[in-house]
Coordinates of C-alpha atoms and ligand atoms in Angstrom, one line a residue:
M88 CA 0.0 0.0 0.0
K89 CA 1.3 3.5 -0.9
E90 CA 1.6 5.8 2.1
S91 CA -0.8 8.2 0.5
D92 CA -3.5 5.4 0.6
L93 CA -3.3 5.1 4.3
T94 CA -6.7 5.9 5.8
G95 CA -7.9 6.5 9.4
K96 CA -11.4 6.4 10.8
V97 CA -12.3 9.9 11.9
Y98 CA -15.7 10.9 13.5
D99 CA -15.3 14.6 13.8
I100 CA -13.2 17.6 12.9
Q101 CA -13.7 20.7 15.0
G102 CA -12.3 24.0 13.8
F103 CA -11.7 27.0 16.0
S104 CA -11.4 24.9 19.2
V105 CA -9.9 26.7 22.2
Q106 CA -10.2 23.8 24.8
D107 CA -7.7 21.3 23.4
G108 CA -4.3 23.0 23.9
P109 CA -2.9 26.5 23.3
G110 CA -4.3 29.1 20.9
I111 CA -6.9 28.4 18.2
R112 CA -6.8 24.8 17.1
T113 CA -8.4 22.3 14.9
T114 CA -9.2 19.1 16.7
V115 CA -9.4 15.8 14.8
F116 CA -11.3 13.1 16.6
L117 CA -10.4 9.5 15.7
K118 CA -12.7 6.5 16.3
G119 CA -11.9 3.7 18.7
C120 CA -10.9 3.5 22.3
P121 CA -9.7 0.5 24.5
L122 CA -11.2 2.2 27.6
R123 CA -14.8 2.3 28.7
C124 CA -15.2 5.3 31.0
P125 CA -18.9 5.3 32.2
W126 CA -18.8 9.1 32.2
C127 CA -17.4 9.3 28.6
H128 CA -18.8 12.5 26.9
S129 CA -17.9 11.2 23.5
P130 CA -19.5 7.7 23.5
E131 CA -19.5 7.8 19.7
S132 CA -15.7 7.6 19.9
Q133 CA -15.6 4.2 21.6
S134 CA -16.3 1.8 18.7
F135 CA -13.7 1.5 16.0
A136 CA -16.4 1.1 13.4
A137 CA -18.7 3.6 11.7
Q138 CA -22.1 3.8 13.5
L139 CA -25.5 5.0 12.7
S140 CA -26.4 8.1 14.7
W141 CA -30.0 9.2 15.2
M142 CA -30.9 12.7 16.2
A143 CA -34.6 13.2 16.7
M144 CA -34.5 17.0 16.6
R145 CA -33.4 17.0 13.0
C146 CA -36.1 14.6 11.7
I147 CA -38.9 16.3 9.8
G148 CA -41.3 13.3 10.4
V149 CA -42.5 10.2 8.6
E150 CA -45.5 12.0 7.0
K151 CA -43.4 14.7 5.3
C152 CA -40.4 12.5 4.5
G153 CA -40.1 8.8 5.5
K154 CA -37.3 8.2 3.0
C155 CA -35.3 6.2 5.5
L156 CA -38.2 3.7 5.8
T157 CA -37.8 2.6 2.2
A158 CA -34.0 3.0 2.2
C159 CA -33.5 0.4 4.9
T160 CA -33.8 -3.1 3.5
K161 CA -33.1 -4.8 6.8
G162 CA -36.4 -3.8 8.4
A163 CA -34.5 -1.9 11.1
I164 CA -36.6 1.4 10.7
T165 CA -40.3 1.6 11.5
S166 CA -42.7 4.5 12.2
G167 CA -42.3 5.5 15.8
E168 CA -44.1 7.7 18.3
I169 CA -45.8 11.0 17.7
T170 CA -44.0 13.7 19.6
K171 CA -43.5 17.4 19.6
S172 CA -40.4 18.1 17.7
I173 CA -37.8 20.4 19.4
G174 CA -36.4 21.1 15.9
I175 CA -39.5 22.2 14.0
G176 CA -41.9 22.9 17.0
E177 CA -44.9 20.8 15.9
A178 CA -46.1 17.3 16.6
I179 CA -44.7 14.8 14.1
K180 CA -44.3 11.0 13.8
L181 CA -40.7 10.1 14.4
I182 CA -39.0 6.9 13.4
H183 CA -37.8 4.0 15.5
V184 CA -34.4 2.3 14.8
N185 CA -34.2 -1.3 15.9
R186 CA -30.5 -1.6 16.8
L187 CA -30.7 -5.4 16.8
L188 CA -31.6 -5.4 13.1
C189 CA -29.3 -2.5 12.1
D190 CA -25.9 -3.4 10.6
D191 CA -24.7 0.2 10.3
C192 CA -24.7 0.0 6.5
G193 CA -25.6 3.7 6.2
D194 CA -28.2 3.5 3.4
C195 CA -30.8 5.4 5.5
A196 CA -28.3 8.1 6.4
R197 CA -27.5 8.7 2.7
A198 CA -31.3 9.1 2.1
C199 CA -31.9 11.4 5.0
H200 CA -31.2 14.9 3.8
P201 CA -32.4 16.8 6.9
G202 CA -29.6 14.9 8.9
G203 CA -31.8 13.1 11.4
L204 CA -29.8 10.0 10.5
S205 CA -26.1 10.2 9.8
M206 CA -23.0 8.0 10.0
C207 CA -20.6 8.6 12.7
G208 CA -17.1 7.8 11.4
A209 CA -15.6 8.0 7.9
D210 CA -12.4 7.0 6.3
Y211 CA -9.9 9.8 5.6
Q212 CA -6.7 9.6 3.6
V213 CA -3.8 11.2 5.4
D214 CA -3.0 13.6 2.6
D215 CA -6.5 14.8 2.2
L216 CA -6.9 15.4 5.9
L217 CA -3.6 17.3 6.0
K218 CA -4.7 19.5 3.1
Q219 CA -7.9 20.3 5.0
L220 CA -6.1 21.0 8.3
C221 CA -3.4 23.1 6.8
R222 CA -5.9 25.6 5.3
D223 CA -6.1 27.2 8.7
I224 CA -2.4 27.6 9.3
P225 CA -2.8 31.5 9.3
F226 CA -5.2 31.2 12.3
Y227 CA -2.8 28.8 14.1
E228 CA 0.1 31.1 13.6
Q229 CA -1.7 34.3 14.7
S230 CA -3.1 32.7 17.9
G231 CA -0.2 30.4 18.9
G232 CA -2.5 27.4 18.1
G233 CA -2.3 24.3 15.9
V234 CA -3.8 20.9 15.5
T235 CA -4.8 18.5 18.2
V236 CA -5.2 14.8 17.4
S237 CA -7.8 13.3 19.8
G238 CA -10.2 10.4 20.0
G239 CA -11.2 7.9 21.2
E240 CA -7.6 6.9 21.6
A241 CA -5.7 8.2 18.6
L242 CA -2.8 5.8 19.4
S243 CA -5.2 2.9 18.6
Q244 CA -4.7 3.9 15.0
P245 CA -0.9 4.3 15.4
E246 CA 0.2 4.4 11.7
F247 CA -2.4 7.0 10.7
T248 CA -1.7 9.1 13.8
L249 CA 2.0 9.0 13.2
K250 CA 1.7 10.0 9.5
L251 CA -0.7 12.8 10.4
L252 CA 1.6 14.2 13.0
Q253 CA 4.6 13.9 10.8
G254 CA 2.8 15.7 8.0
L255 CA 1.7 18.5 10.3
K256 CA 5.2 19.1 11.7
A257 CA 6.6 19.1 8.2
Q258 CA 4.3 22.2 7.6
G259 CA 5.5 23.8 10.9
V260 CA 2.1 23.3 12.7
H261 CA 2.1 23.0 16.5
T262 CA 0.8 19.6 17.4
A263 CA -1.0 18.2 20.5
L264 CA -1.9 14.6 21.1
D265 CA -4.9 14.0 23.4
T266 CA -4.3 10.5 24.8
T267 CA -5.5 8.2 27.5
G268 CA -1.9 7.0 27.7
F269 CA -3.1 3.4 27.4
S270 CA -1.0 2.2 24.5
D271 CA 2.2 0.2 23.8
Y272 CA 5.1 2.6 24.5
K273 CA 6.4 1.9 21.0
N274 CA 3.5 3.8 19.5
I275 CA 4.2 6.8 21.8
D276 CA 8.0 6.6 21.1
A277 CA 7.3 6.7 17.4
V278 CA 5.1 9.9 17.6
L279 CA 7.2 11.7 20.3
P280 CA 9.4 13.7 17.9
Y281 CA 6.2 15.1 16.2
V282 CA 4.2 16.0 19.3
D283 CA 4.7 19.4 20.9
L284 CA 2.3 18.7 23.8
F285 CA 0.7 15.6 25.2
L286 CA -2.8 16.2 26.7
Y287 CA -2.6 13.3 29.1
D288 CA -5.5 11.9 31.2
L289 CA -4.9 10.6 34.7
K290 CA -8.2 9.2 36.0
H291 CA -7.3 7.3 39.2
M292 CA -4.0 6.5 41.0
D293 CA -5.3 3.2 42.4
S294 CA -5.0 0.6 39.7
E295 CA -7.8 -1.7 41.1
Q296 CA -10.2 1.2 41.2
H297 CA -9.1 2.2 37.7
K298 CA -9.7 -1.3 36.4
K299 CA -13.1 -1.7 38.2
A300 CA -14.5 1.5 36.7
I301 CA -12.8 1.7 33.3
G302 CA -11.9 -1.9 32.4
V303 CA -8.1 -1.5 32.4
P304 CA -5.5 -1.0 35.1
N305 CA -3.4 2.1 35.3
E306 CA 0.2 0.9 35.5
R307 CA 0.9 1.2 31.8
I308 CA -0.6 4.8 31.8
L309 CA 1.6 5.9 34.7
E310 CA 4.7 4.2 33.2
N311 CA 4.1 5.8 29.8
A312 CA 3.8 9.3 31.4
Q313 CA 7.1 8.7 33.2
K314 CA 8.8 7.6 29.9
I315 CA 7.4 10.6 28.0
A316 CA 8.8 12.9 30.7
A317 CA 12.2 11.2 30.7
A318 CA 12.4 11.5 26.9
G319 CA 11.8 15.3 27.1
G320 CA 8.1 15.3 26.1
K321 CA 5.7 18.0 27.5
L322 CA 2.6 16.9 29.3
Q323 CA -0.6 18.8 30.1
I324 CA -2.2 16.5 32.7
R325 CA -6.0 16.3 32.6
I326 CA -7.9 15.0 35.6
P327 CA -11.7 14.4 35.0
V328 CA -13.2 14.8 38.4
I329 CA -15.9 12.1 38.7
P330 CA -18.2 12.0 41.8
S331 CA -17.6 8.9 44.1
F332 CA -14.8 7.7 41.8
N333 CA -11.7 9.8 41.9
D334 CA -12.7 13.0 43.8
S335 CA -11.4 12.0 47.2
E336 CA -8.6 14.2 48.7
K337 CA -6.5 11.1 49.0
N338 CA -6.6 10.3 45.3
I339 CA -6.1 14.0 44.3
K340 CA -3.1 14.2 46.6
S341 CA -1.7 11.0 45.1
T342 CA -2.2 12.4 41.6
G343 CA -0.5 15.7 42.6
K344 CA 2.4 13.8 44.0
F345 CA 2.8 11.8 40.8
C346 CA 2.6 14.9 38.6
K347 CA 5.2 16.6 40.7
S348 CA 7.5 13.5 40.2
L349 CA 7.4 14.1 36.5
G350 CA 9.2 17.4 37.0
K351 CA 9.4 20.1 34.3
A352 CA 7.6 17.9 31.8
V353 CA 4.3 18.9 33.3
T354 CA 3.4 22.3 32.0
L355 CA -0.2 22.4 33.3
V356 CA -2.7 20.4 35.3
Q357 CA -6.3 20.7 34.1
I358 CA -9.2 19.8 36.3
L359 CA -12.2 18.7 34.2
P360 CA -15.3 18.7 36.4
Y361 CA -17.7 15.9 35.5
H362 CA -20.8 17.0 33.5
N363 CA -23.7 14.8 32.3
M364 CA -24.0 16.1 28.7
G365 CA -22.8 12.8 27.4
V366 CA -26.1 11.1 28.2
A367 CA -28.0 12.5 25.2
K368 CA -25.1 11.5 22.9
Y369 CA -25.3 7.9 24.1
L370 CA -29.0 7.8 23.0
R371 CA -28.0 8.8 19.5
I372 CA -26.1 5.5 19.0
C373 CA -27.8 3.0 21.3
D374 CA -31.0 2.3 23.1
D375 CA -29.6 1.2 26.4
P376 CA -26.7 3.3 27.4
K377 CA -24.4 2.2 30.2
V378 CA -23.6 5.7 31.4
L379 CA -22.9 7.3 34.7
E380 CA -25.6 9.8 35.7
A381 CA -24.5 11.9 38.7
E382 CA -24.6 15.4 40.2
P383 CA -21.7 17.5 38.9
P384 CA -19.2 18.3 41.7
S385 CA -19.8 21.7 43.5
E386 CA -17.6 24.7 42.8
E387 CA -16.4 24.5 46.4
K388 CA -15.3 20.9 45.9
I389 CA -13.4 21.7 42.7
Q390 CA -11.7 24.7 44.3
N391 CA -10.6 22.5 47.3
L392 CA -9.1 19.9 44.9
K393 CA -7.4 22.7 43.0
K394 CA -5.8 23.9 46.2
I395 CA -4.5 20.4 47.0
L396 CA -2.9 20.2 43.6
E397 CA -1.3 23.6 43.9
C398 CA 0.3 22.5 47.1
F399 CA 2.6 20.5 44.9
A400 CA 3.8 23.7 43.1
L401 CA 1.8 22.7 40.0
K402 CA 0.1 25.2 37.7
V403 CA -3.6 24.2 37.9
T404 CA -6.6 25.4 35.9
V405 CA -10.3 24.4 35.9
H406 CA -11.6 23.7 32.5
Ligands
SF4_147 S1 -27.8 1.8 8.8 FE1 -28.6 0.3 7.3 S2 -29.4 -1.3 8.5 FE2 -29.2 0.4 9.9 S3 -31.2 1.4 9.9 FE3 -29.9 2.4 8.3 S4 -30.3 1.4 6.4 FE4 -31.1 0.1 8.1
SF4_148 S1 -35.2 10.3 6.3 FE1 -34.5 11.5 8.0 S2 -35.9 13.2 8.1 FE2 -36.8 11.7 6.8 S3 -38.1 10.5 8.2 FE3 -36.2 9.4 8.1 S4 -35.0 10.3 9.8 FE4 -36.7 11.7 9.5

């Protein structure tokens, strides 16, 4: 296969992003993640395959349209309930997608022009994606921004991520890699020369708790952070604060101690308070979401955790 034929599965490209590293950035979100965080706010990123996404507010109703009913030859779409549409403000008959019959072929999404049905995940060739990303180089340069490669876990598509980062650096673009850290170190070692900043998640310092909630232990994640620091990489640590999981003072102290041990590699620690906006996204791709629904942490709690981290002489922000 020629290098230019290399494709990656991408589910979103967000321009003018200011949350994923310094300056104005474009963030590329890749499909597929080996972790299963119950609070994940991008559940559409977890599967490596393209998936049918159903957004009721964009549907104009079976009476006016109904094209998906005939487009689906698997019998997976039927007329559903009558409901007041948030999108068009009147009562319409929506569709129902039977996920057990659906094989994510995408025929209905191609027939649905209003965008109620769409496919989440598409193959991109590296060169095409690079051309698209490099169009905004003037914005990156003016703002001190660049491109962030995110996921899912971008290192789960290691060749594509490497070629993308190499191509961006060849154009002088600042690069950030948003990672769970759960990858073979050889994948990280390969991208290290092409990553200006790692946005690196630390979810829990206790490996058993980590495994119980997320499905994988944390040793590899911690070791990889240490190896990146030793190799001269820069880390912006991200701590999602999840109620009754990792928000104890004990865990945050332990996290602060670990960040401190990484020395000058850590440029910033970001606290990301839990929010429950992911729930609606789960319902777009499945009927029975396994998702954490909890009260977001109070401002007082977050400020207390911030103070604890600052005791380790770390620069800390709340996202
Ligand atoms: S993706 Fe394919 S199988 Fe699934 S509902 Fe649409 S047309 Fe039917
Ligand atoms: S094709 Fe789209 S807009 Fe038309 S009924 Fe189906 S989901 Fe609704």
